[in-house]
PDB file of C-alpha atoms and ligand atoms in Angstrom:
ATOM      1  CA  MET A 700      78.406  76.500 111.230  1.00 93.00           C
ATOM      2  CA  THR A 701      78.571  80.293 110.955  1.00 96.00           C
ATOM      3  CA  PRO A 702      81.643  82.096 112.319  1.00 98.00           C
ATOM      4  CA  ILE A 703      81.222  85.134 114.554  1.00 98.00           C
ATOM      5  CA  LEU A 704      82.343  88.197 112.603  1.00 98.00           C
ATOM      6  CA  SER A 705      83.683  91.454 114.043  1.00 98.00           C
ATOM      7  CA  ASP A 706      81.535  94.475 113.146  1.00 98.00           C
ATOM      8  CA  ASP A 707      83.981  95.819 110.559  1.00 98.00           C
ATOM      9  CA  VAL A 708      84.379  92.432 108.853  1.00 98.00           C
ATOM     10  CA  ALA A 709      80.598  91.927 108.772  1.00 98.00           C
ATOM     11  CA  ALA A 710      80.061  95.413 107.344  1.00 98.00           C
ATOM     12  CA  ALA A 711      82.729  94.956 104.665  1.00 98.00           C
ATOM     13  CA  LEU A 712      81.392  91.562 103.587  1.00 98.00           C
ATOM     14  CA  SER A 713      77.813  92.721 103.329  1.00 97.00           C
ATOM     15  CA  ALA A 714      78.890  95.764 101.288  1.00 97.00           C
ATOM     16  CA  GLY A 715      81.087  93.646  98.975  1.00 97.00           C
ATOM     17  CA  ARG A 716      84.251  95.461 100.074  1.00 98.00           C
ATOM     18  CA  PRO A 717      87.584  93.570 100.002  1.00 98.00           C
ATOM     19  CA  VAL A 718      88.427  91.438 103.051  1.00 98.00           C
ATOM     20  CA  VAL A 719      91.634  89.470 103.717  1.00 98.00           C
ATOM     21  CA  ALA A 720      91.670  86.510 106.109  1.00 99.00           C
ATOM     22  CA  LEU A 721      94.770  86.055 108.314  1.00 99.00           C
ATOM     23  CA  GLU A 722      95.766  82.924 110.194  1.00 98.00           C
ATOM     24  CA  SER A 723      96.571  82.621 113.895  1.00 98.00           C
ATOM     25  CA  THR A 724      98.862  79.586 114.309  1.00 98.00           C
ATOM     26  CA  ILE A 725     101.615  81.988 113.310  1.00 97.00           C
ATOM     27  CA  ILE A 726     100.647  83.964 116.453  1.00 98.00           C
ATOM     28  CA  SER A 727     100.149  81.032 118.836  1.00 98.00           C
ATOM     29  CA  HIS A 728     102.820  78.610 117.589  1.00 97.00           C
ATOM     30  CA  GLY A 729     104.964  80.404 115.000  1.00 95.00           C
ATOM     31  CA  MET A 730     106.543  83.400 116.741  1.00 95.00           C
ATOM     32  CA  PRO A 731     107.542  84.250 120.323  1.00 94.00           C
ATOM     33  CA  TRP A 732     105.628  86.666 122.601  1.00 97.00           C
ATOM     34  CA  PRO A 733     105.426  89.686 122.404  1.00 97.00           C
ATOM     35  CA  ARG A 734     106.733  89.898 118.807  1.00 97.00           C
ATOM     36  CA  ASN A 735     103.858  87.666 117.660  1.00 98.00           C
ATOM     37  CA  ALA A 736     101.196  90.132 118.841  1.00 98.00           C
ATOM     38  CA  GLU A 737     103.084  93.135 117.427  1.00 98.00           C
ATOM     39  CA  VAL A 738     103.368  91.385 114.072  1.00 98.00           C
ATOM     40  CA  ALA A 739      99.688  90.363 114.090  1.00 98.00           C
ATOM     41  CA  ARG A 740      98.712  94.014 114.499  1.00 98.00           C
ATOM     42  CA  ALA A 741     101.218  95.221 111.883  1.00 98.00           C
ATOM     43  CA  VAL A 742      99.881  92.664 109.405  1.00 98.00           C
ATOM     44  CA  GLU A 743      96.340  93.931 109.966  1.00 98.00           C
ATOM     45  CA  ASP A 744      97.567  97.508 109.392  1.00 98.00           C
ATOM     46  CA  ALA A 745      99.297  96.442 106.162  1.00 98.00           C
ATOM     47  CA  VAL A 746      95.989  95.042 104.866  1.00 98.00           C
ATOM     48  CA  ARG A 747      94.179  98.272 105.812  1.00 98.00           C
ATOM     49  CA  ASP A 748      96.875 100.412 104.137  1.00 98.00           C
ATOM     50  CA  GLU A 749      96.065  98.675 100.844  1.00 98.00           C
ATOM     51  CA  GLY A 750      92.346  99.348 101.188  1.00 98.00           C
ATOM     52  CA  ALA A 751      91.041  96.008 102.484  1.00 98.00           C
ATOM     53  CA  VAL A 752      89.658  94.887 105.854  1.00 98.00           C
ATOM     54  CA  PRO A 753      91.721  92.329 107.831  1.00 98.00           C
ATOM     55  CA  ALA A 754      89.932  89.333 109.351  1.00 99.00           C
ATOM     56  CA  THR A 755      92.267  87.472 111.687  1.00 99.00           C
ATOM     57  CA  ILE A 756      90.766  84.031 112.264  1.00 99.00           C
ATOM     58  CA  ALA A 757      90.927  81.831 115.368  1.00 99.00           C
ATOM     59  CA  VAL A 758      88.814  79.722 117.713  1.00 99.00           C
ATOM     60  CA  LEU A 759      88.170  81.355 121.083  1.00 98.00           C
ATOM     61  CA  ASP A 760      86.154  79.600 123.806  1.00 98.00           C
ATOM     62  CA  GLY A 761      85.090  77.132 121.136  1.00 98.00           C
ATOM     63  CA  ARG A 762      83.676  79.835 118.867  1.00 98.00           C
ATOM     64  CA  LEU A 763      84.843  80.272 115.278  1.00 98.00           C
ATOM     65  CA  ARG A 764      85.849  83.917 114.950  1.00 99.00           C
ATOM     66  CA  ALA A 765      86.818  86.202 112.038  1.00 99.00           C
ATOM     67  CA  GLY A 766      88.037  89.646 113.116  1.00 98.00           C
ATOM     68  CA  LEU A 767      89.715  89.793 116.522  1.00 98.00           C
ATOM     69  CA  THR A 768      90.235  92.399 119.250  1.00 98.00           C
ATOM     70  CA  GLU A 769      93.612  93.393 120.730  1.00 97.00           C
ATOM     71  CA  ALA A 770      92.755  91.293 123.789  1.00 98.00           C
ATOM     72  CA  ASP A 771      91.983  88.255 121.611  1.00 98.00           C
ATOM     73  CA  ILE A 772      95.363  88.591 119.890  1.00 98.00           C
ATOM     74  CA  ALA A 773      97.163  88.994 123.222  1.00 98.00           C
ATOM     75  CA  LEU A 774      95.467  85.830 124.501  1.00 98.00           C
ATOM     76  CA  LEU A 775      96.477  83.847 121.404  1.00 98.00           C
ATOM     77  CA  GLY A 776     100.015  85.169 121.716  1.00 98.00           C
ATOM     78  CA  GLN A 777     100.697  84.123 125.285  1.00 98.00           C
ATOM     79  CA  ASP A 778      98.056  81.798 126.806  1.00 98.00           C
ATOM     80  CA  GLU A 779      99.546  78.339 127.361  1.00 96.00           C
ATOM     81  CA  THR A 780      96.210  76.594 126.801  1.00 98.00           C
ATOM     82  CA  VAL A 781      95.942  77.700 123.154  1.00 98.00           C
ATOM     83  CA  VAL A 782      96.154  74.643 120.885  1.00 98.00           C
ATOM     84  CA  LYS A 783      97.135  74.416 117.216  1.00 98.00           C
ATOM     85  CA  ALA A 784      94.086  73.494 115.152  1.00 98.00           C
ATOM     86  CA  ALA A 785      94.060  72.162 111.603  1.00 98.00           C
ATOM     87  CA  SER A 786      90.705  71.573 109.863  1.00 98.00           C
ATOM     88  CA  ARG A 787      90.102  68.217 111.480  1.00 98.00           C
ATOM     89  CA  ASP A 788      90.677  69.644 114.967  1.00 98.00           C
ATOM     90  CA  LEU A 789      87.935  72.278 114.694  1.00 98.00           C
ATOM     91  CA  GLY A 790      85.011  70.083 115.771  1.00 98.00           C
ATOM     92  CA  ALA A 791      86.733  69.025 118.989  1.00 98.00           C
ATOM     93  CA  ALA A 792      87.829  72.621 119.662  1.00 98.00           C
ATOM     94  CA  VAL A 793      84.190  73.750 119.401  1.00 98.00           C
ATOM     95  CA  VAL A 794      82.810  70.960 121.587  1.00 98.00           C
ATOM     96  CA  HIS A 795      85.487  71.362 124.266  1.00 98.00           C
ATOM     97  CA  ARG A 796      85.323  75.188 124.104  1.00 98.00           C
ATOM     98  CA  ARG A 797      89.034  75.444 123.378  1.00 98.00           C
ATOM     99  CA  HIS A 798      91.140  78.392 122.337  1.00 98.00           C
ATOM    100  CA  ALA A 799      92.949  77.511 119.108  1.00 98.00           C
ATOM    101  CA  GLY A 800      95.349  79.142 116.697  1.00 98.00           C
ATOM    102  CA  THR A 801      94.150  78.084 113.259  1.00 98.00           C
ATOM    103  CA  THR A 802      96.586  76.708 110.687  1.00 98.00           C
ATOM    104  CA  VAL A 803      96.249  77.455 106.986  1.00 98.00           C
ATOM    105  CA  SER A 804      93.817  74.544 106.562  1.00 98.00           C
ATOM    106  CA  ALA A 805      91.546  75.557 109.459  1.00 99.00           C
ATOM    107  CA  THR A 806      91.731  79.245 108.533  1.00 99.00           C
ATOM    108  CA  MET A 807      90.691  78.440 104.952  1.00 99.00           C
ATOM    109  CA  ARG A 808      87.717  76.434 106.219  1.00 98.00           C
ATOM    110  CA  ILE A 809      86.526  79.223 108.535  1.00 99.00           C
ATOM    111  CA  ALA A 810      87.160  81.889 105.870  1.00 98.00           C
ATOM    112  CA  ALA A 811      85.012  79.908 103.432  1.00 98.00           C
ATOM    113  CA  LEU A 812      82.226  79.603 106.027  1.00 98.00           C
ATOM    114  CA  ALA A 813      82.407  83.376 106.552  1.00 98.00           C
ATOM    115  CA  GLY A 814      82.403  84.142 102.809  1.00 98.00           C
ATOM    116  CA  ILE A 815      85.997  85.435 102.715  1.00 98.00           C
ATOM    117  CA  GLY A 816      87.853  84.377  99.562  1.00 98.00           C
ATOM    118  CA  THR A 817      91.370  85.767 100.002  1.00 98.00           C
ATOM    119  CA  PHE A 818      93.868  84.850 102.702  1.00 98.00           C
ATOM    120  CA  ALA A 819      97.463  85.812 103.539  1.00 98.00           C
ATOM    121  CA  THR A 820      99.947  83.770 105.541  1.00 98.00           C
ATOM    122  CA  GLY A 821     103.733  83.279 105.802  1.00 97.00           C
ATOM    123  CA  GLY A 822     104.364  79.738 104.652  1.00 96.00           C
ATOM    124  CA  ILE A 823     102.000  76.822 104.090  1.00 98.00           C
ATOM    125  CA  GLY A 824     102.588  73.279 105.223  1.00 97.00           C
ATOM    126  CA  GLY A 825     103.394  70.618 102.638  1.00 98.00           C
ATOM    127  CA  VAL A 826     105.058  67.252 102.160  1.00 98.00           C
ATOM    128  CA  HIS A 827     107.739  66.770 104.808  1.00 96.00           C
ATOM    129  CA  ARG A 828     111.119  65.386 103.902  1.00 94.00           C
ATOM    130  CA  GLY A 829     111.667  61.691 104.607  1.00 91.00           C
ATOM    131  CA  ASP A 830     109.298  58.896 103.659  1.00 92.00           C
ATOM    132  CA  GLY A 831     106.692  61.306 102.252  1.00 89.00           C
ATOM    133  CA  MET A 832     104.003  60.187 104.736  1.00 93.00           C
ATOM    134  CA  ASP A 833     103.811  63.461 106.720  1.00 95.00           C
ATOM    135  CA  VAL A 834     101.691  65.655 104.462  1.00 97.00           C
ATOM    136  CA  SER A 835     100.106  68.828 105.795  1.00 97.00           C
ATOM    137  CA  ALA A 836      96.321  69.112 105.744  1.00 98.00           C
ATOM    138  CA  ASP A 837      96.959  72.539 104.208  1.00 98.00           C
ATOM    139  CA  LEU A 838      97.305  70.729 100.873  1.00 98.00           C
ATOM    140  CA  THR A 839      94.121  68.710 101.411  1.00 98.00           C
ATOM    141  CA  GLU A 840      92.188  71.860 102.267  1.00 98.00           C
ATOM    142  CA  LEU A 841      93.527  73.666  99.185  1.00 99.00           C
ATOM    143  CA  ALA A 842      92.115  70.744  97.192  1.00 98.00           C
ATOM    144  CA  ALA A 843      88.675  71.094  98.773  1.00 98.00           C
ATOM    145  CA  THR A 844      88.059  74.764  99.551  1.00 98.00           C
ATOM    146  CA  ASP A 845      87.806  77.711  97.186  1.00 98.00           C
ATOM    147  CA  VAL A 846      90.030  80.212  98.990  1.00 98.00           C
ATOM    148  CA  LEU A 847      93.063  81.955  97.475  1.00 98.00           C
ATOM    149  CA  VAL A 848      96.118  81.702  99.743  1.00 99.00           C
ATOM    150  CA  VAL A 849      99.076  84.082  99.449  1.00 99.00           C
ATOM    151  CA  CYS A 850     102.303  82.679 100.946  1.00 98.00           C
ATOM    152  CA  ALA A 851     106.065  83.058 100.462  1.00 98.00           C
ATOM    153  CA  GLY A 852     106.337  79.543  99.081  1.00 98.00           C
ATOM    154  CA  VAL A 853     107.283  76.661 101.344  1.00 95.00           C
ATOM    155  CA  LYS A 854     110.278  76.291 103.623  1.00 91.00           C
ATOM    156  CA  SER A 855     112.913  73.779 102.761  1.00 87.00           C
ATOM    157  CA  ILE A 856     112.087  72.023 106.046  1.00 92.00           C
ATOM    158  CA  LEU A 857     109.688  70.452 103.511  1.00 95.00           C
ATOM    159  CA  ASP A 858     110.277  68.501 100.318  1.00 97.00           C
ATOM    160  CA  ILE A 859     109.478  71.309  97.876  1.00 97.00           C
ATOM    161  CA  PRO A 860     109.401  69.302  94.600  1.00 97.00           C
ATOM    162  CA  ARG A 861     107.063  66.727  96.166  1.00 98.00           C
ATOM    163  CA  THR A 862     104.859  69.490  97.600  1.00 98.00           C
ATOM    164  CA  LEU A 863     104.498  70.982  94.116  1.00 98.00           C
ATOM    165  CA  GLU A 864     103.719  67.529  92.675  1.00 98.00           C
ATOM    166  CA  VAL A 865     100.945  66.988  95.229  1.00 98.00           C
ATOM    167  CA  LEU A 866      99.446  70.412  94.477  1.00 98.00           C
ATOM    168  CA  GLU A 867      99.392  69.459  90.802  1.00 98.00           C
ATOM    169  CA  THR A 868      97.694  66.142  91.571  1.00 98.00           C
ATOM    170  CA  LEU A 869      95.109  67.921  93.735  1.00 98.00           C
ATOM    171  CA  ARG A 870      94.273  70.383  90.930  1.00 98.00           C
ATOM    172  CA  VAL A 871      95.444  73.455  92.829  1.00 99.00           C
ATOM    173  CA  PRO A 872      96.781  76.269  90.600  1.00 98.00           C
ATOM    174  CA  VAL A 873     100.145  77.673  91.732  1.00 99.00           C
ATOM    175  CA  VAL A 874     101.077  81.182  90.590  1.00 98.00           C
ATOM    176  CA  THR A 875     104.255  83.024  91.541  1.00 99.00           C
ATOM    177  CA  PHE A 876     104.122  86.794  91.708  1.00 98.00           C
ATOM    178  CA  GLY A 877     106.767  88.484  89.563  1.00 98.00           C
ATOM    179  CA  ALA A 878     109.202  85.556  89.260  1.00 98.00           C
ATOM    180  CA  ASP A 879     109.870  82.395  87.253  1.00 98.00           C
ATOM    181  CA  ALA A 880     111.009  80.303  90.233  1.00 98.00           C
ATOM    182  CA  PHE A 881     108.770  79.061  93.036  1.00 98.00           C
ATOM    183  CA  PRO A 882     110.145  80.653  96.221  1.00 98.00           C
ATOM    184  CA  ALA A 883     111.376  78.863  99.367  1.00 97.00           C
ATOM    185  CA  PHE A 884     110.210  81.195 102.144  1.00 97.00           C
ATOM    186  CA  TYR A 885     113.582  82.551 103.398  1.00 96.00           C
ATOM    187  CA  THR A 886     114.954  82.583  99.855  1.00 97.00           C
ATOM    188  CA  ARG A 887     113.530  83.741  96.530  1.00 98.00           C
ATOM    189  CA  ASP A 888     114.342  80.627  94.506  1.00 97.00           C
ATOM    190  CA  SER A 889     113.604  77.032  95.530  1.00 97.00           C
ATOM    191  CA  GLY A 890     115.275  75.661  92.399  1.00 97.00           C
ATOM    192  CA  CYS A 891     111.822  74.592  91.145  1.00 98.00           C
ATOM    193  CA  PRO A 892     110.247  76.508  88.248  1.00 98.00           C
ATOM    194  CA  THR A 893     106.824  77.956  89.038  1.00 98.00           C
ATOM    195  CA  PRO A 894     103.878  76.419  87.170  1.00 98.00           C
ATOM    196  CA  GLU A 895     102.506  79.910  86.437  1.00 98.00           C
ATOM    197  CA  ARG A 896     103.702  83.474  86.813  1.00 98.00           C
ATOM    198  CA  ALA A 897     101.742  86.731  87.160  1.00 98.00           C
ATOM    199  CA  ASP A 898     103.170  90.229  87.346  1.00 98.00           C
ATOM    200  CA  ASP A 899     100.313  92.219  88.803  1.00 97.00           C
ATOM    201  CA  PRO A 900      97.408  91.661  91.221  1.00 98.00           C
ATOM    202  CA  ALA A 901      94.795  92.199  88.496  1.00 97.00           C
ATOM    203  CA  ALA A 902      96.299  89.321  86.477  1.00 98.00           C
ATOM    204  CA  ILE A 903      96.028  87.087  89.551  1.00 98.00           C
ATOM    205  CA  ALA A 904      92.414  88.180  90.099  1.00 98.00           C
ATOM    206  CA  ALA A 905      91.634  87.359  86.444  1.00 97.00           C
ATOM    207  CA  MET A 906      93.227  83.888  86.733  1.00 98.00           C
ATOM    208  CA  ARG A 907      91.269  83.322  89.883  1.00 98.00           C
ATOM    209  CA  ALA A 908      87.986  84.286  88.244  1.00 97.00           C
ATOM    210  CA  ALA A 909      88.653  81.923  85.329  1.00 98.00           C
ATOM    211  CA  HIS A 910      89.650  79.133  87.711  1.00 98.00           C
ATOM    212  CA  ARG A 911      86.451  79.578  89.703  1.00 97.00           C
ATOM    213  CA  ALA A 912      84.327  79.565  86.576  1.00 97.00           C
ATOM    214  CA  LEU A 913      85.638  76.069  85.791  1.00 98.00           C
ATOM    215  CA  GLY A 914      83.895  74.740  88.882  1.00 98.00           C
ATOM    216  CA  LEU A 915      86.798  72.672  90.168  1.00 98.00           C
ATOM    217  CA  GLY A 916      86.075  73.827  93.698  1.00 98.00           C
ATOM    218  CA  THR A 917      89.754  73.946  94.605  1.00 98.00           C
ATOM    219  CA  GLY A 918      91.638  76.864  96.110  1.00 98.00           C
ATOM    220  CA  MET A 919      94.559  78.671  94.540  1.00 98.00           C
ATOM    221  CA  LEU A 920      98.094  79.185  95.818  1.00 99.00           C
ATOM    222  CA  VAL A 921      99.879  82.473  95.162  1.00 99.00           C
ATOM    223  CA  ALA A 922     103.585  82.446  95.981  1.00 99.00           C
ATOM    224  CA  ASN A 923     105.148  85.829  96.716  1.00 98.00           C
ATOM    225  CA  PRO A 924     108.966  85.725  96.956  1.00 98.00           C
ATOM    226  CA  ILE A 925     110.422  87.327 100.095  1.00 98.00           C
ATOM    227  CA  PRO A 926     111.554  90.929  99.449  1.00 98.00           C
ATOM    228  CA  ALA A 927     115.185  90.729  98.222  1.00 97.00           C
ATOM    229  CA  SER A 928     116.303  93.073 101.015  1.00 96.00           C
ATOM    230  CA  HIS A 929     115.263  90.458 103.607  1.00 96.00           C
ATOM    231  CA  ALA A 930     116.183  87.199 101.841  1.00 97.00           C
ATOM    232  CA  LEU A 931     118.613  84.926 103.733  1.00 96.00           C
ATOM    233  CA  SER A 932     121.502  82.901 102.358  1.00 93.00           C
ATOM    234  CA  ALA A 933     120.318  79.540 100.987  1.00 93.00           C
ATOM    235  CA  GLU A 934     123.535  77.711 101.988  1.00 92.00           C
ATOM    236  CA  HIS A 935     123.349  79.009 105.538  1.00 92.00           C
ATOM    237  CA  MET A 936     119.639  78.189 105.954  1.00 92.00           C
ATOM    238  CA  ASP A 937     120.058  74.727 104.390  1.00 92.00           C
ATOM    239  CA  ALA A 938     122.666  73.903 107.016  1.00 94.00           C
ATOM    240  CA  GLU A 939     120.495  75.222 109.855  1.00 94.00           C
ATOM    241  CA  ILE A 940     117.450  73.355 108.525  1.00 94.00           C
ATOM    242  CA  ALA A 941     119.395  70.084 108.288  1.00 94.00           C
ATOM    243  CA  ALA A 942     120.521  70.514 111.915  1.00 95.00           C
ATOM    244  CA  ALA A 943     116.972  71.330 113.090  1.00 95.00           C
ATOM    245  CA  LEU A 944     115.545  68.278 111.272  1.00 95.00           C
ATOM    246  CA  ALA A 945     118.164  66.009 112.862  1.00 95.00           C
ATOM    247  CA  GLU A 946     117.343  67.442 116.263  1.00 96.00           C
ATOM    248  CA  ALA A 947     113.582  66.914 115.788  1.00 96.00           C
ATOM    249  CA  ASP A 948     114.299  63.312 114.855  1.00 94.00           C
ATOM    250  CA  ALA A 949     116.609  62.734 117.821  1.00 97.00           C
ATOM    251  CA  GLN A 950     114.040  64.167 120.231  1.00 97.00           C
ATOM    252  CA  GLY A 951     111.208  62.085 118.740  1.00 97.00           C
ATOM    253  CA  VAL A 952     109.123  65.141 117.769  1.00 97.00           C
ATOM    254  CA  ARG A 953     106.076  63.913 115.819  1.00 94.00           C
ATOM    255  CA  GLY A 954     102.817  64.945 114.199  1.00 94.00           C
ATOM    256  CA  LYS A 955     101.532  68.481 114.654  1.00 95.00           C
ATOM    257  CA  ASP A 956     104.506  69.378 116.883  1.00 96.00           C
ATOM    258  CA  VAL A 957     107.023  69.033 114.034  1.00 95.00           C
ATOM    259  CA  THR A 958     106.450  72.372 112.270  1.00 94.00           C
ATOM    260  CA  PRO A 959     106.378  74.559 115.443  1.00 95.00           C
ATOM    261  CA  PHE A 960     109.507  72.774 116.725  1.00 96.00           C
ATOM    262  CA  LEU A 961     111.434  73.445 113.509  1.00 95.00           C
ATOM    263  CA  LEU A 962     110.306  77.094 113.339  1.00 92.00           C
ATOM    264  CA  GLY A 963     111.349  77.651 116.959  1.00 93.00           C
ATOM    265  CA  ARG A 964     114.765  76.074 116.408  1.00 94.00           C
ATOM    266  CA  LEU A 965     115.436  78.146 113.281  1.00 94.00           C
ATOM    267  CA  ASN A 966     114.459  81.369 115.029  1.00 92.00           C
ATOM    268  CA  ALA A 967     116.757  80.487 117.950  1.00 92.00           C
ATOM    269  CA  VAL A 968     119.837  79.330 116.017  1.00 93.00           C
ATOM    270  CA  THR A 969     119.811  82.233 113.546  1.00 93.00           C
ATOM    271  CA  ASP A 970     119.788  84.732 116.400  1.00 92.00           C
ATOM    272  CA  GLY A 971     116.528  86.270 115.189  1.00 92.00           C
ATOM    273  CA  ALA A 972     117.461  86.602 111.498  1.00 94.00           C
ATOM    274  CA  ALA A 973     114.921  83.938 110.524  1.00 95.00           C
ATOM    275  CA  LEU A 974     112.264  85.668 112.606  1.00 96.00           C
ATOM    276  CA  ASP A 975     113.007  89.057 111.004  1.00 96.00           C
ATOM    277  CA  ALA A 976     112.754  87.485 107.545  1.00 97.00           C
ATOM    278  CA  ASN A 977     109.493  85.812 108.545  1.00 97.00           C
ATOM    279  CA  VAL A 978     108.033  89.149 109.683  1.00 98.00           C
ATOM    280  CA  ALA A 979     109.080  90.921 106.468  1.00 98.00           C
ATOM    281  CA  LEU A 980     107.552  88.289 104.211  1.00 98.00           C
ATOM    282  CA  VAL A 981     104.284  88.057 106.143  1.00 98.00           C
ATOM    283  CA  LEU A 982     103.821  91.828 105.849  1.00 98.00           C
ATOM    284  CA  ASP A 983     104.575  91.703 102.137  1.00 98.00           C
ATOM    285  CA  ASN A 984     102.132  88.809 101.637  1.00 98.00           C
ATOM    286  CA  ALA A 985      99.406  90.721 103.485  1.00 98.00           C
ATOM    287  CA  ARG A 986      99.894  93.699 101.156  1.00 98.00           C
ATOM    288  CA  LEU A 987      99.741  91.532  98.046  1.00 98.00           C
ATOM    289  CA  ALA A 988      96.647  89.661  99.274  1.00 99.00           C
ATOM    290  CA  ALA A 989      94.942  92.981  99.948  1.00 98.00           C
ATOM    291  CA  ARG A 990      95.804  94.225  96.454  1.00 98.00           C
ATOM    292  CA  ILE A 991      94.368  91.001  94.966  1.00 98.00           C
ATOM    293  CA  ALA A 992      91.207  91.336  97.095  1.00 98.00           C
ATOM    294  CA  VAL A 993      90.827  94.948  95.962  1.00 98.00           C
ATOM    295  CA  ALA A 994      91.219  93.864  92.317  1.00 97.00           C
ATOM    296  CA  GLU A 995      88.666  91.084  92.830  1.00 95.00           C
ATOM    297  CA  ALA A 996      86.156  93.394  94.526  1.00 93.00           C
ATOM    298  CA  GLY A 997      86.541  95.780  91.588  1.00 85.00           C
ATOM    299  CA  THR A 998      85.638  93.069  89.074  1.00 68.00           C
ATOM    300  CA  GLY A 999      82.970  91.495  91.273  1.00 51.00           C
ATOM    301  CA  SER A1000      84.558  88.092  90.732  1.00 50.00           C
ATOM    302  CA  TRP A1001      84.063  87.015  94.347  1.00 48.00           C
ATOM    303  CA  ALA A1002      80.395  87.859  94.535  1.00 42.00           C
TER     304      ALA A1002
HETATM  305  N1  PSU B1279     105.105  77.180 107.931  1.00 88.41           N
HETATM  306  C1  PSU B1279     105.681  78.344 108.286  1.00 88.41           C
HETATM  307  N2  PSU B1279     105.164  79.062 109.306  1.00 88.41           N
HETATM  308  C2  PSU B1279     104.043  78.640 109.982  1.00 88.41           C
HETATM  309  C3  PSU B1279     103.427  77.428 109.581  1.00 88.41           C
HETATM  310  C4  PSU B1279     103.988  76.739 108.559  1.00 88.41           C
HETATM  311  O1  PSU B1279     106.684  78.716 107.691  1.00 88.41           O
HETATM  312  O2  PSU B1279     103.591  79.324 110.920  1.00 88.41           O
HETATM  313  C5  PSU B1279     102.179  76.986 110.279  1.00 88.41           C
HETATM  314  C6  PSU B1279     100.946  77.377 109.447  1.00 88.41           C
HETATM  315  O3  PSU B1279      99.871  77.663 110.319  1.00 88.41           O
HETATM  316  C7  PSU B1279     100.664  76.100 108.669  1.00 88.41           C
HETATM  317  C8  PSU B1279     101.003  75.058 109.704  1.00 88.41           C
HETATM  318  O4  PSU B1279      99.330  75.990 108.222  1.00 88.41           O
HETATM  319  O5  PSU B1279     102.162  75.551 110.346  1.00 88.41           O
HETATM  320  C9  PSU B1279     101.250  73.696 109.094  1.00 88.41           C
HETATM  321  O6  PSU B1279     101.401  72.765 110.107  1.00 88.41           O
HETATM  322  P1  PSU B1279     101.576  71.218 109.735  1.00 88.41           P
HETATM  323  O7  PSU B1279     102.915  71.117 109.074  1.00 88.41           O
HETATM  324  O8  PSU B1279     101.489  70.511 111.054  1.00 88.41           O
HETATM  325  O9  PSU B1279     100.438  70.873 108.824  1.00 88.41           O
HETATM  326 MN1   MN B1280     101.995  66.691 109.753  1.00 88.41          MN
END
């Protein structure tokens, strides 16, 4: 199935210029209107500032799309009928002509179909705390699809050590940019050492090229710690996260509703501080992904 590309994304891909995929669940289910649409545009601008072309990915009227208009982003940001689609939800979204914000897994799948190899997001899903049975399809997709994903680590709404273990099992390289600790989204240090570290985008592009040459077929996870100026207090966030998890449990929130519920609660209880941190890290991830894509285009490693 071939995604519909915007003109600028199509032109960049056919000329071998750097392109960065961006997800849309963060717009539809991760941030409140109208901040979500403002951030989506700012993230696209951040990618352009670094010399790459942004390709925000979504499903609109059942069509897989890469490269959206202002009106598309506004629809994703406020239309109540927009669903959250992971990879396995894409077929039904196409058949039923749905609008869908795509999670990391679904965005990776569509990026791969479009020939886009680099992708920026805020945080990926992972192994949830508890019995270890709620595992995001983001991890499964990273195991199956050769797309590089830049994130700010994973939130401690998840079990971070178990998430790193699963990534190891699935043969997904994990590289942290400029730090020895794997980051925890709102904070720069999860307490877990990073499996690999790289200090510049060219080093990440080189690791990626070597990884691809091995033919494993898996993606790669790049963790970019939140800028220190925007990092939140770990003790404070741990307490808020514990309260949000207890509330989700008490209200019987299950399945794909869990992550959006927790994000919404954290944004509400921190009086916007969590949202501001989220915005800062997404912008920073978009810049880093663009710099990696530029480095890769220069070496022709994603040809
Ligand atoms: N984590 C965040 N912000 C997000 C998400 C996760 O800090 O917006 C979104 C992403 O789209 C991610 C999805 O791919 O949630 C994971 O959902 P689940 O846990 O249901 O797999
Ligand atoms: Mn889940």
